[in-house]
Amino acid sequence: MGELWATLGSIIASLMFLKAILKDYFPYQLWGYIEKYSHKLVRFVYPYIEITFPEFTDERLKRSEIFSAIQTYLSANDSVRTRASRFKADVVKDSKSIILSMDDKEEVTDEFKGVKVWWVLGKKTPKREFSFSFYPAADEQRFYKLTFHKSHRDLITGSYISHVLDEGKATTVRNRERKLYSNNPSKNWHGWKATKWSHVPFEHPATFDTLAMETKRKEKIKKDLKKFSESKEYYKKIGKAWKRGYLLYGPPGTGKSTMVAAMANFLNYDIYDLELTTVQDNTELRTLLIETSSKSIIVIEDIDCSLDLTGQREKKKKEEGEEEMDPIKKKEKEMEKENNKSSKVTLSGLLNFIDGLWSACGGERIIVFTTNFLEKLDPALIRRGRMDERIEMSYCCFEAFKVLAKNYLNIEWHELYAEIERKLAEIDMTPADVAENLMLKSDEEDVESCLKNLIEALEVAKEEARKNAEEEARLKAEKGKEKSADENVKKEEENSGNKNKDDEGRGVEG
């Protein structure tokens, strides 16, 4: 056996020596032919195919998305990782966990539909040639090499590589640090490292499990979101941009912003918080849309207050009774118009932003509007096809209260639940107010004291509602009396005027 290895080593050394001599003394053109036909000979006797995926794609040293997807796939695939013996800890997620990847020159095997393939992470040093470039080449270049039997060419080059890329990209999305974006004023768009969107890590803990809402409604929303995220081919088939609109409406404190956070956490999407008042015109609005990424939620909160979009189609005319408008409300309206005057975003521009031609630039986006006053919005803005789902965020019901009690007090039932259920059926209170009463504010407080605080707050709210109703009725009655008195005075003045005319007429006749 030792003699065999010695002979084999001698043959290999001789071949290497012969290759060096041929390369040095044979003409370049002739050596090219030798290499060409030697490769053909190797392919004839070697039954495997090799595909190389380099780390960088061009002179600019832009990292290949394919290389990254393969790296993620091999790092996340448990069956592949168990076959490796050397790893490299080069990716840290949220500074809490370490993701292991293959070390250099490590080889692992994978199986796909019963076919075995081999992956190896290689590294090569590029030839040094004197040249000037703004993007100098790296000292070492890594690559993944895929090896498989030539009889499985169609399966591996088609289905398997697509499978690896899809799984790698999906894993990257799951492992990425999600972000909360806000748009910058256009005056800050230019300059070194200037961006149209600035961001911070999105760390909101809200989920559908902690959201104060009826279980059936939450499940319906979750199914709709899941269906949307898996319907890329369906949207392509029906000829629609892969996007969906949600309108969240209801009084303040009913959980509209929390709903947006729960949607983002459920789908693992980024959030783009669009502030319309900083957008100068429709062109800037389109530019911001193009800069958003897929797998994102674009949110415009309190859209009824963002810009004076409602009623832009109507002719400018004085509203009836404008002279009798409350001075405070009149001042607020003037201030609102003054604040919105700098922005030239129109209703037409916003409609094109939602579902015009530019909305198809990219895919897998959700557009969310929130408002406290649904009746203030232009019907064209919230019609079906633009806002596909309307979700009412209403006052706290008993089922929503039970979710909050479990979140804040970690209880499923208490003897005071019956009284709370009865009062919630009679009194309107937002989930935010209910949660405030359930929060433990000191070590002396316990579950029962928090529930009693809520009952007391509900009683106070009921009394305030009664007083407000009485006050409104009184004001309405007084207004009716004043109106009636004004009408009587007017009639008396008309009668008095008619009487004076009759007297003057009789005087003339006399």
Coordinates of C-alpha atoms in Angstrom, one line a residue:
M1 CA 0.0 0.0 0.0
G2 CA 2.9 2.3 0.8
E3 CA 4.5 1.7 -2.6
L4 CA 1.2 2.5 -4.3
W5 CA 0.9 5.9 -2.6
A6 CA 4.6 6.6 -3.3
T7 CA 4.0 5.8 -7.0
L8 CA 0.9 7.9 -7.2
G9 CA 2.7 10.8 -5.6
S10 CA 5.6 10.5 -8.0
I11 CA 3.2 10.6 -11.0
I12 CA 1.4 13.7 -9.7
A13 CA 4.7 15.4 -9.1
S14 CA 5.8 14.5 -12.6
L15 CA 2.6 15.9 -14.1
M16 CA 2.9 19.1 -12.2
F17 CA 6.6 19.4 -13.4
L18 CA 5.6 18.7 -16.9
K19 CA 2.8 21.3 -16.8
A20 CA 5.2 23.9 -15.5
I21 CA 7.7 23.2 -18.4
L22 CA 4.9 23.3 -21.0
K23 CA 3.5 26.6 -19.7
D24 CA 7.0 28.2 -19.7
Y25 CA 8.3 27.0 -23.1
F26 CA 5.2 26.4 -25.2
P27 CA 3.7 29.4 -27.1
Y28 CA 0.7 31.0 -25.3
Q29 CA -1.7 30.1 -28.2
L30 CA -0.6 26.5 -28.1
W31 CA -1.0 26.3 -24.4
G32 CA -4.5 27.6 -24.7
Y33 CA -5.4 24.7 -27.0
I34 CA -3.8 22.2 -24.6
E35 CA -5.9 23.5 -21.7
K36 CA -9.1 23.5 -23.8
Y37 CA -8.8 19.9 -24.9
S38 CA -7.5 18.7 -21.5
H39 CA -10.7 20.2 -19.9
K40 CA -12.8 18.3 -22.5
L41 CA -11.0 15.1 -21.6
V42 CA -11.6 15.7 -17.9
R43 CA -15.3 16.3 -18.5
F44 CA -15.5 13.1 -20.5
V45 CA -14.2 11.0 -17.5
Y46 CA -15.4 13.2 -14.7
P47 CA -19.2 12.7 -14.1
Y48 CA -19.8 15.9 -12.0
I49 CA -20.7 19.4 -12.7
E50 CA -19.4 22.4 -10.7
I51 CA -21.1 25.9 -10.4
T52 CA -19.3 28.8 -8.8
F53 CA -21.0 31.7 -7.1
P54 CA -18.6 34.6 -6.4
E55 CA -19.0 36.9 -3.5
F56 CA -18.6 40.1 -5.5
T57 CA -20.2 40.7 -8.9
D58 CA -18.3 43.6 -10.5
E59 CA -15.5 46.1 -10.1
R60 CA -17.4 48.1 -7.5
L61 CA -17.2 45.2 -5.1
K62 CA -20.9 45.0 -4.7
R63 CA -21.8 41.9 -2.7
S64 CA -23.7 39.4 -4.7
E65 CA -27.3 38.8 -3.5
I66 CA -27.0 35.2 -4.6
F67 CA -23.9 34.7 -2.5
S68 CA -25.7 36.2 0.5
A69 CA -28.7 34.0 0.0
I70 CA -26.6 30.9 -0.3
Q71 CA -24.7 31.8 2.9
T72 CA -28.0 32.4 4.8
Y73 CA -29.5 29.1 3.5
L74 CA -26.5 27.0 4.5
S75 CA -26.3 28.7 7.9
A76 CA -30.0 28.3 8.7
N77 CA -30.4 24.7 7.3
D78 CA -30.0 22.4 10.3
S79 CA -29.5 19.3 8.2
V80 CA -26.6 21.0 6.4
R81 CA -25.0 22.5 9.6
T82 CA -24.9 19.1 11.3
R83 CA -22.6 17.8 8.6
A84 CA -20.0 20.7 9.1
S85 CA -17.2 20.6 11.6
R86 CA -15.8 24.2 11.3
F87 CA -17.9 27.3 11.7
K88 CA -17.5 31.1 11.7
A89 CA -19.5 33.4 14.0
D90 CA -19.8 36.4 11.7
V91 CA -23.5 37.5 11.9
V92 CA -25.0 38.8 15.2
K93 CA -28.7 39.4 15.3
D94 CA -29.9 42.2 17.7
S95 CA -26.6 41.7 19.7
K96 CA -28.3 38.8 21.5
S97 CA -27.7 35.7 19.4
I98 CA -24.9 34.4 17.2
I99 CA -25.6 32.9 13.8
L100 CA -22.9 30.3 12.7
S101 CA -21.8 30.1 9.1
M102 CA -19.4 27.8 7.2
D103 CA -15.8 28.5 7.7
D104 CA -13.4 28.9 4.7
K105 CA -12.7 25.6 2.7
E106 CA -15.4 23.8 4.7
E107 CA -17.4 21.3 2.6
V108 CA -21.0 20.2 3.5
T109 CA -23.6 18.0 1.8
D110 CA -27.2 18.7 1.1
E111 CA -30.1 16.6 -0.3
F112 CA -32.9 17.8 -2.5
K113 CA -35.6 15.3 -3.7
G114 CA -33.3 12.4 -3.0
V115 CA -30.4 14.0 -4.9
K116 CA -27.1 14.6 -3.1
V117 CA -25.1 17.8 -3.7
W118 CA -21.9 19.2 -2.2
W119 CA -21.2 22.8 -1.2
V120 CA -17.7 24.2 -0.4
L121 CA -16.7 27.7 0.6
G122 CA -13.6 28.5 -1.3
K123 CA -11.2 31.4 -1.5
K124 CA -8.8 32.6 -4.2
T125 CA -6.2 35.3 -4.5
P126 CA -6.6 37.4 -7.7
K127 CA -3.7 38.0 -10.0
R128 CA -1.9 41.3 -9.3
E129 CA -1.9 43.6 -12.3
F130 CA -0.9 47.2 -12.3
S131 CA -4.0 49.3 -13.0
F132 CA -5.7 52.3 -11.6
S133 CA -9.2 52.0 -10.2
F134 CA -11.4 53.8 -7.8
Y135 CA -12.5 50.4 -6.5
P136 CA -9.3 48.4 -5.7
A137 CA -9.7 44.6 -5.8
A138 CA -9.9 42.7 -2.5
D139 CA -6.9 40.7 -1.4
E140 CA -8.9 37.5 -1.3
Q141 CA -12.2 36.6 -3.0
R142 CA -14.5 34.1 -1.6
F143 CA -17.0 31.9 -3.5
Y144 CA -19.4 29.0 -3.1
K145 CA -18.9 26.0 -5.3
L146 CA -21.8 23.7 -5.9
T147 CA -21.0 20.1 -7.1
F148 CA -23.5 17.6 -8.4
H149 CA -23.8 14.6 -10.8
K150 CA -24.4 15.6 -14.4
S151 CA -27.4 13.3 -14.6
H152 CA -29.3 15.7 -12.3
R153 CA -28.4 18.9 -14.3
D154 CA -32.0 20.0 -14.9
L155 CA -33.2 19.4 -11.4
I156 CA -30.3 21.2 -9.7
T157 CA -29.9 24.1 -12.1
G158 CA -33.7 24.7 -12.1
S159 CA -35.6 23.7 -9.0
Y160 CA -32.8 23.3 -6.4
I161 CA -31.0 26.6 -7.0
S162 CA -34.3 28.5 -7.0
H163 CA -35.2 26.7 -3.7
V164 CA -31.9 27.7 -2.1
L165 CA -32.3 31.4 -3.2
D166 CA -35.9 31.6 -2.1
E167 CA -35.2 30.0 1.3
G168 CA -32.1 32.2 1.8
K169 CA -34.0 35.4 1.1
A170 CA -36.9 34.4 3.3
T171 CA -34.6 33.6 6.2
T172 CA -32.8 36.9 5.7
V173 CA -36.1 38.7 6.0
R174 CA -37.0 36.8 9.2
N175 CA -33.6 37.5 10.8
R176 CA -33.2 41.1 9.7
E177 CA -33.5 44.0 12.2
R178 CA -36.7 45.7 11.3
K179 CA -36.9 49.4 11.1
L180 CA -39.2 52.3 11.7
Y181 CA -38.7 55.0 9.0
S182 CA -39.7 58.7 8.9
N183 CA -39.4 61.0 5.9
N184 CA -36.9 63.8 5.9
P185 CA -37.7 67.3 4.6
S186 CA -36.6 67.7 0.9
K187 CA -34.1 70.3 1.9
N188 CA -32.1 67.5 3.6
W189 CA -32.2 65.1 0.6
H190 CA -28.9 66.3 -0.8
G191 CA -25.3 66.1 0.4
W192 CA -23.0 63.4 1.7
K193 CA -24.9 60.4 3.1
A194 CA -28.2 62.3 2.8
T195 CA -31.3 60.1 2.6
K196 CA -35.0 60.7 2.0
W197 CA -35.9 58.4 4.9
S198 CA -34.3 58.2 8.3
H199 CA -34.8 55.2 10.5
V200 CA -34.5 53.7 14.0
P201 CA -34.8 50.0 15.1
F202 CA -38.5 49.0 15.3
E203 CA -38.9 47.4 18.8
H204 CA -42.6 47.9 19.5
P205 CA -43.8 44.8 21.5
A206 CA -47.5 44.9 20.4
T207 CA -48.9 41.7 19.0
F208 CA -52.4 40.5 18.1
D209 CA -52.3 38.4 21.3
T210 CA -52.0 41.6 23.4
L211 CA -54.3 43.7 21.3
A212 CA -57.5 44.7 23.1
M213 CA -60.1 43.5 20.5
E214 CA -62.6 40.7 20.1
T215 CA -60.9 37.4 19.2
K216 CA -63.0 36.8 16.0
R217 CA -62.1 40.2 14.6
K218 CA -58.4 39.7 15.3
E219 CA -58.5 36.3 13.6
K220 CA -60.2 37.7 10.6
I221 CA -57.5 40.5 10.2
K222 CA -54.7 38.0 10.7
K223 CA -56.1 35.7 8.0
D224 CA -56.4 38.6 5.6
L225 CA -52.8 39.7 6.2
K226 CA -51.5 36.2 5.8
K227 CA -53.4 35.7 2.6
F228 CA -52.1 39.0 1.2
S229 CA -48.4 38.1 2.0
E230 CA -48.7 34.8 0.2
S231 CA -50.5 36.1 -2.9
K232 CA -47.8 37.4 -5.2
E233 CA -48.7 35.1 -8.1
Y234 CA -52.4 35.8 -7.6
Y235 CA -52.0 39.6 -7.8
K236 CA -49.8 39.1 -10.9
K237 CA -52.5 36.9 -12.5
I238 CA -55.4 39.4 -11.9
G239 CA -53.2 42.3 -13.1
K240 CA -53.1 44.3 -9.9
A241 CA -50.2 45.9 -8.0
W242 CA -49.2 43.7 -5.0
K243 CA -50.5 46.1 -2.3
R244 CA -53.4 46.4 0.1
G245 CA -55.0 49.3 1.9
Y246 CA -56.3 49.4 5.5
L247 CA -58.4 52.2 7.0
L248 CA -58.3 52.3 10.8
Y249 CA -60.9 54.7 12.3
G250 CA -62.3 55.4 15.7
P251 CA -62.0 57.8 18.7
P252 CA -58.6 58.6 20.2
G253 CA -57.2 56.0 22.5
T254 CA -58.8 53.0 20.8
G255 CA -55.6 51.4 19.7
K256 CA -55.1 52.4 16.0
S257 CA -51.3 52.9 16.3
T258 CA -51.1 49.6 18.4
M259 CA -52.9 47.8 15.6
V260 CA -50.3 49.1 13.0
A261 CA -47.5 47.8 15.3
A262 CA -49.2 44.4 15.7
M263 CA -49.6 44.1 11.9
A264 CA -45.9 44.8 11.4
N265 CA -44.9 42.3 14.0
F266 CA -47.2 39.6 12.6
L267 CA -45.9 40.0 9.0
N268 CA -42.3 40.9 10.0
Y269 CA -42.5 44.1 7.9
D270 CA -40.8 47.5 8.2
I271 CA -42.9 50.6 8.9
Y272 CA -42.7 53.9 6.9
D273 CA -44.4 56.7 8.9
L274 CA -45.2 59.3 6.3
E275 CA -45.6 62.9 7.5
L276 CA -47.5 64.6 4.7
T277 CA -47.0 68.2 6.0
T278 CA -43.2 68.0 5.3
V279 CA -43.8 66.9 1.6
Q280 CA -43.7 69.9 -0.7
D281 CA -45.6 68.6 -3.7
N282 CA -46.8 65.5 -5.6
T283 CA -43.4 64.9 -7.2
E284 CA -41.8 64.6 -3.8
L285 CA -44.5 62.2 -2.7
R286 CA -43.8 59.9 -5.7
T287 CA -40.1 60.1 -4.9
L288 CA -40.7 59.0 -1.3
L289 CA -42.8 56.1 -2.6
I290 CA -40.1 54.8 -4.9
E291 CA -37.6 54.9 -2.0
T292 CA -39.7 52.5 0.1
S293 CA -38.9 48.8 0.2
S294 CA -41.1 45.8 -0.3
K295 CA -42.4 44.0 2.8
S296 CA -43.3 47.3 4.4
I297 CA -46.3 49.2 5.9
I298 CA -46.7 52.8 4.8
V299 CA -48.7 54.7 7.5
I300 CA -50.3 58.1 7.3
E301 CA -51.7 58.8 10.8
D302 CA -54.6 61.2 11.4
I303 CA -55.0 61.8 7.7
D304 CA -57.9 64.1 8.3
C305 CA -55.5 66.5 10.1
S306 CA -52.4 66.0 7.9
L307 CA -53.5 68.2 5.0
D308 CA -56.7 70.0 3.9
L309 CA -57.5 67.2 1.4
T310 CA -61.2 66.9 2.1
G311 CA -63.5 68.8 -0.3
Q312 CA -60.7 69.9 -2.7
R313 CA -63.1 69.1 -5.5
E314 CA -65.7 71.5 -4.3
K315 CA -65.7 75.1 -5.3
K316 CA -64.4 77.5 -2.7
K317 CA -67.4 79.1 -1.1
K318 CA -68.5 80.3 2.3
E319 CA -70.1 77.7 4.5
E320 CA -73.5 78.4 5.7
G321 CA -73.5 80.1 9.0
E322 CA -69.8 80.9 8.9
E323 CA -70.4 84.3 10.5
E324 CA -71.9 82.5 13.5
M325 CA -69.0 80.1 13.9
D326 CA -67.5 79.8 17.3
P327 CA -64.5 82.3 17.5
I328 CA -62.2 79.6 19.0
K329 CA -63.1 77.0 16.2
K330 CA -62.7 79.7 13.6
K331 CA -59.2 80.5 14.9
E332 CA -58.2 76.8 15.0
K333 CA -59.4 76.5 11.4
E334 CA -57.3 79.5 10.3
M335 CA -54.2 78.1 12.0
E336 CA -54.7 74.7 10.4
K337 CA -54.9 76.3 7.0
E338 CA -51.8 78.3 7.7
N339 CA -49.8 75.2 8.7
N340 CA -50.9 73.3 5.6
K341 CA -50.3 76.2 3.2
S342 CA -46.6 75.3 2.6
S343 CA -47.5 71.8 1.2
K344 CA -48.8 71.6 -2.3
V345 CA -49.8 67.9 -2.1
T346 CA -53.2 67.5 -3.7
L347 CA -55.9 64.9 -3.3
S348 CA -55.2 63.8 -6.9
G349 CA -51.5 63.3 -6.0
L350 CA -52.4 61.3 -2.9
L351 CA -54.8 59.1 -4.9
N352 CA -52.0 58.4 -7.5
F353 CA -49.7 57.6 -4.6
I354 CA -52.1 54.9 -3.3
D355 CA -53.2 53.1 -6.5
G356 CA -51.8 55.0 -9.5
L357 CA -49.2 53.9 -12.0
W358 CA -46.4 54.7 -9.5
S359 CA -47.9 52.5 -6.8
A360 CA -46.8 49.5 -8.9
C361 CA -43.1 50.3 -8.5
G362 CA -42.3 47.6 -6.0
G363 CA -44.5 45.1 -4.3
E364 CA -45.8 43.6 -1.1
R365 CA -46.7 46.9 0.5
I366 CA -49.6 47.7 2.8
I367 CA -50.9 51.3 3.0
V368 CA -52.6 52.3 6.3
F369 CA -54.6 55.4 7.0
T370 CA -55.8 56.3 10.5
T371 CA -58.4 58.8 11.4
N372 CA -60.5 59.9 14.3
F373 CA -63.3 61.3 12.0
L374 CA -64.3 59.1 9.1
E375 CA -66.9 61.5 7.9
K376 CA -64.2 64.2 7.2
L377 CA -62.5 62.1 4.5
D378 CA -63.2 62.5 0.8
P379 CA -65.1 59.4 -0.5
A380 CA -62.7 59.0 -3.3
L381 CA -59.8 58.5 -0.8
I382 CA -61.4 55.6 1.0
R383 CA -63.3 53.8 -1.7
R384 CA -62.9 50.1 -2.2
G385 CA -59.8 49.3 -4.2
R386 CA -57.9 52.0 -2.3
M387 CA -58.8 51.2 1.2
D388 CA -59.6 47.5 0.9
E389 CA -60.4 46.9 4.5
R390 CA -62.1 49.3 7.0
I391 CA -61.4 48.4 10.6
E392 CA -63.3 50.2 13.3
M393 CA -61.4 50.7 16.5
S394 CA -64.1 51.2 19.0
Y395 CA -64.6 51.6 22.7
C396 CA -63.6 48.8 25.1
C397 CA -65.9 45.8 25.2
F398 CA -65.8 43.1 27.9
E399 CA -63.8 40.7 25.7
A400 CA -61.2 43.3 25.0
F401 CA -61.2 44.1 28.8
K402 CA -60.3 40.4 29.5
V403 CA -57.3 40.7 27.2
L404 CA -56.1 43.8 29.0
A405 CA -56.7 42.2 32.4
K406 CA -54.6 39.2 31.4
N407 CA -51.9 41.5 30.0
Y408 CA -51.7 43.8 33.0
L409 CA -52.8 41.7 35.9
N410 CA -52.2 38.2 34.7
I411 CA -55.7 36.9 35.6
E412 CA -58.3 35.0 33.7
W413 CA -61.3 35.7 36.0
H414 CA -62.3 37.6 39.1
E415 CA -65.5 38.0 41.1
L416 CA -65.7 41.6 40.0
Y417 CA -65.9 40.7 36.3
A418 CA -69.7 40.5 36.3
E419 CA -70.0 44.1 37.6
I420 CA -67.4 45.4 35.1
E421 CA -69.1 43.6 32.2
R422 CA -72.4 45.3 33.1
K423 CA -70.8 48.7 33.3
L424 CA -68.9 48.4 30.1
A425 CA -72.1 47.6 28.3
E426 CA -73.5 50.9 29.6
I427 CA -70.5 53.2 29.4
D428 CA -68.1 54.1 26.6
M429 CA -64.5 54.0 27.7
T430 CA -61.4 53.6 25.4
P431 CA -59.0 50.7 25.9
A432 CA -56.3 53.2 26.7
D433 CA -58.3 54.5 29.7
V434 CA -59.2 50.9 30.8
A435 CA -55.5 49.9 30.6
E436 CA -54.5 53.0 32.7
N437 CA -56.7 51.9 35.5
L438 CA -55.5 48.3 35.4
M439 CA -51.8 49.2 35.6
L440 CA -50.1 48.5 39.0
K441 CA -48.7 51.9 40.1
S442 CA -47.2 50.9 43.4
D443 CA -46.2 47.8 45.5
E444 CA -49.2 48.4 47.7
E445 CA -51.7 47.9 44.9
D446 CA -53.1 44.4 44.0
V447 CA -55.5 42.9 41.5
E448 CA -58.6 43.7 43.4
S449 CA -57.7 47.4 44.0
C450 CA -57.0 47.9 40.3
L451 CA -60.4 46.3 39.3
K452 CA -62.1 48.6 41.9
N453 CA -60.3 51.6 40.5
L454 CA -61.7 50.7 37.1
I455 CA -65.2 50.3 38.4
E456 CA -64.9 53.7 40.1
A457 CA -63.6 55.3 36.9
L458 CA -66.6 53.8 35.0
E459 CA -69.0 55.3 37.5
V460 CA -67.3 58.7 37.2
A461 CA -67.4 58.4 33.4
K462 CA -71.1 57.6 33.6
E463 CA -71.8 60.6 35.7
E464 CA -69.8 62.9 33.4
A465 CA -71.7 61.5 30.4
R466 CA -75.0 62.2 32.2
K467 CA -74.0 65.8 33.0
N468 CA -72.7 66.4 29.4
A469 CA -76.0 65.1 28.0
E470 CA -78.0 67.4 30.3
E471 CA -75.7 70.3 29.4
E472 CA -76.2 69.7 25.7
A473 CA -79.9 69.4 26.2
R474 CA -79.9 72.7 28.1
L475 CA -77.8 74.5 25.5
K476 CA -80.0 73.2 22.8
A477 CA -83.1 74.4 24.6
E478 CA -81.6 77.8 25.2
K479 CA -80.6 78.0 21.6
G480 CA -84.1 77.1 20.6
K481 CA -85.5 79.8 22.8
E482 CA -83.1 82.4 21.5
K483 CA -84.0 81.5 18.0
S484 CA -87.6 81.7 18.8
A485 CA -87.1 85.1 20.5
D486 CA -85.2 86.4 17.5
E487 CA -87.9 85.2 15.2
N488 CA -90.5 87.0 17.3
V489 CA -88.5 90.2 17.4
K490 CA -88.1 90.0 13.6
K491 CA -91.8 89.5 13.2
E492 CA -92.6 92.4 15.5
E493 CA -90.2 94.6 13.5
E494 CA -91.8 93.5 10.2
N495 CA -95.3 94.2 11.7
S496 CA -94.2 97.6 13.0
G497 CA -92.7 98.5 9.6
N498 CA -95.9 97.5 7.8
K499 CA -97.9 99.5 10.3
N500 CA -95.8 102.6 9.8
K501 CA -96.3 102.3 6.0
D502 CA -100.0 102.0 6.4
D503 CA -100.1 105.1 8.7
E504 CA -98.0 107.1 6.1
G505 CA -100.3 105.9 3.4
R506 CA -103.4 107.1 5.3
G507 CA -101.7 110.5 6.0
V508 CA -101.1 111.0 2.3
E509 CA -104.6 110.3 1.4
G510 CA -105.8 112.8 4.1

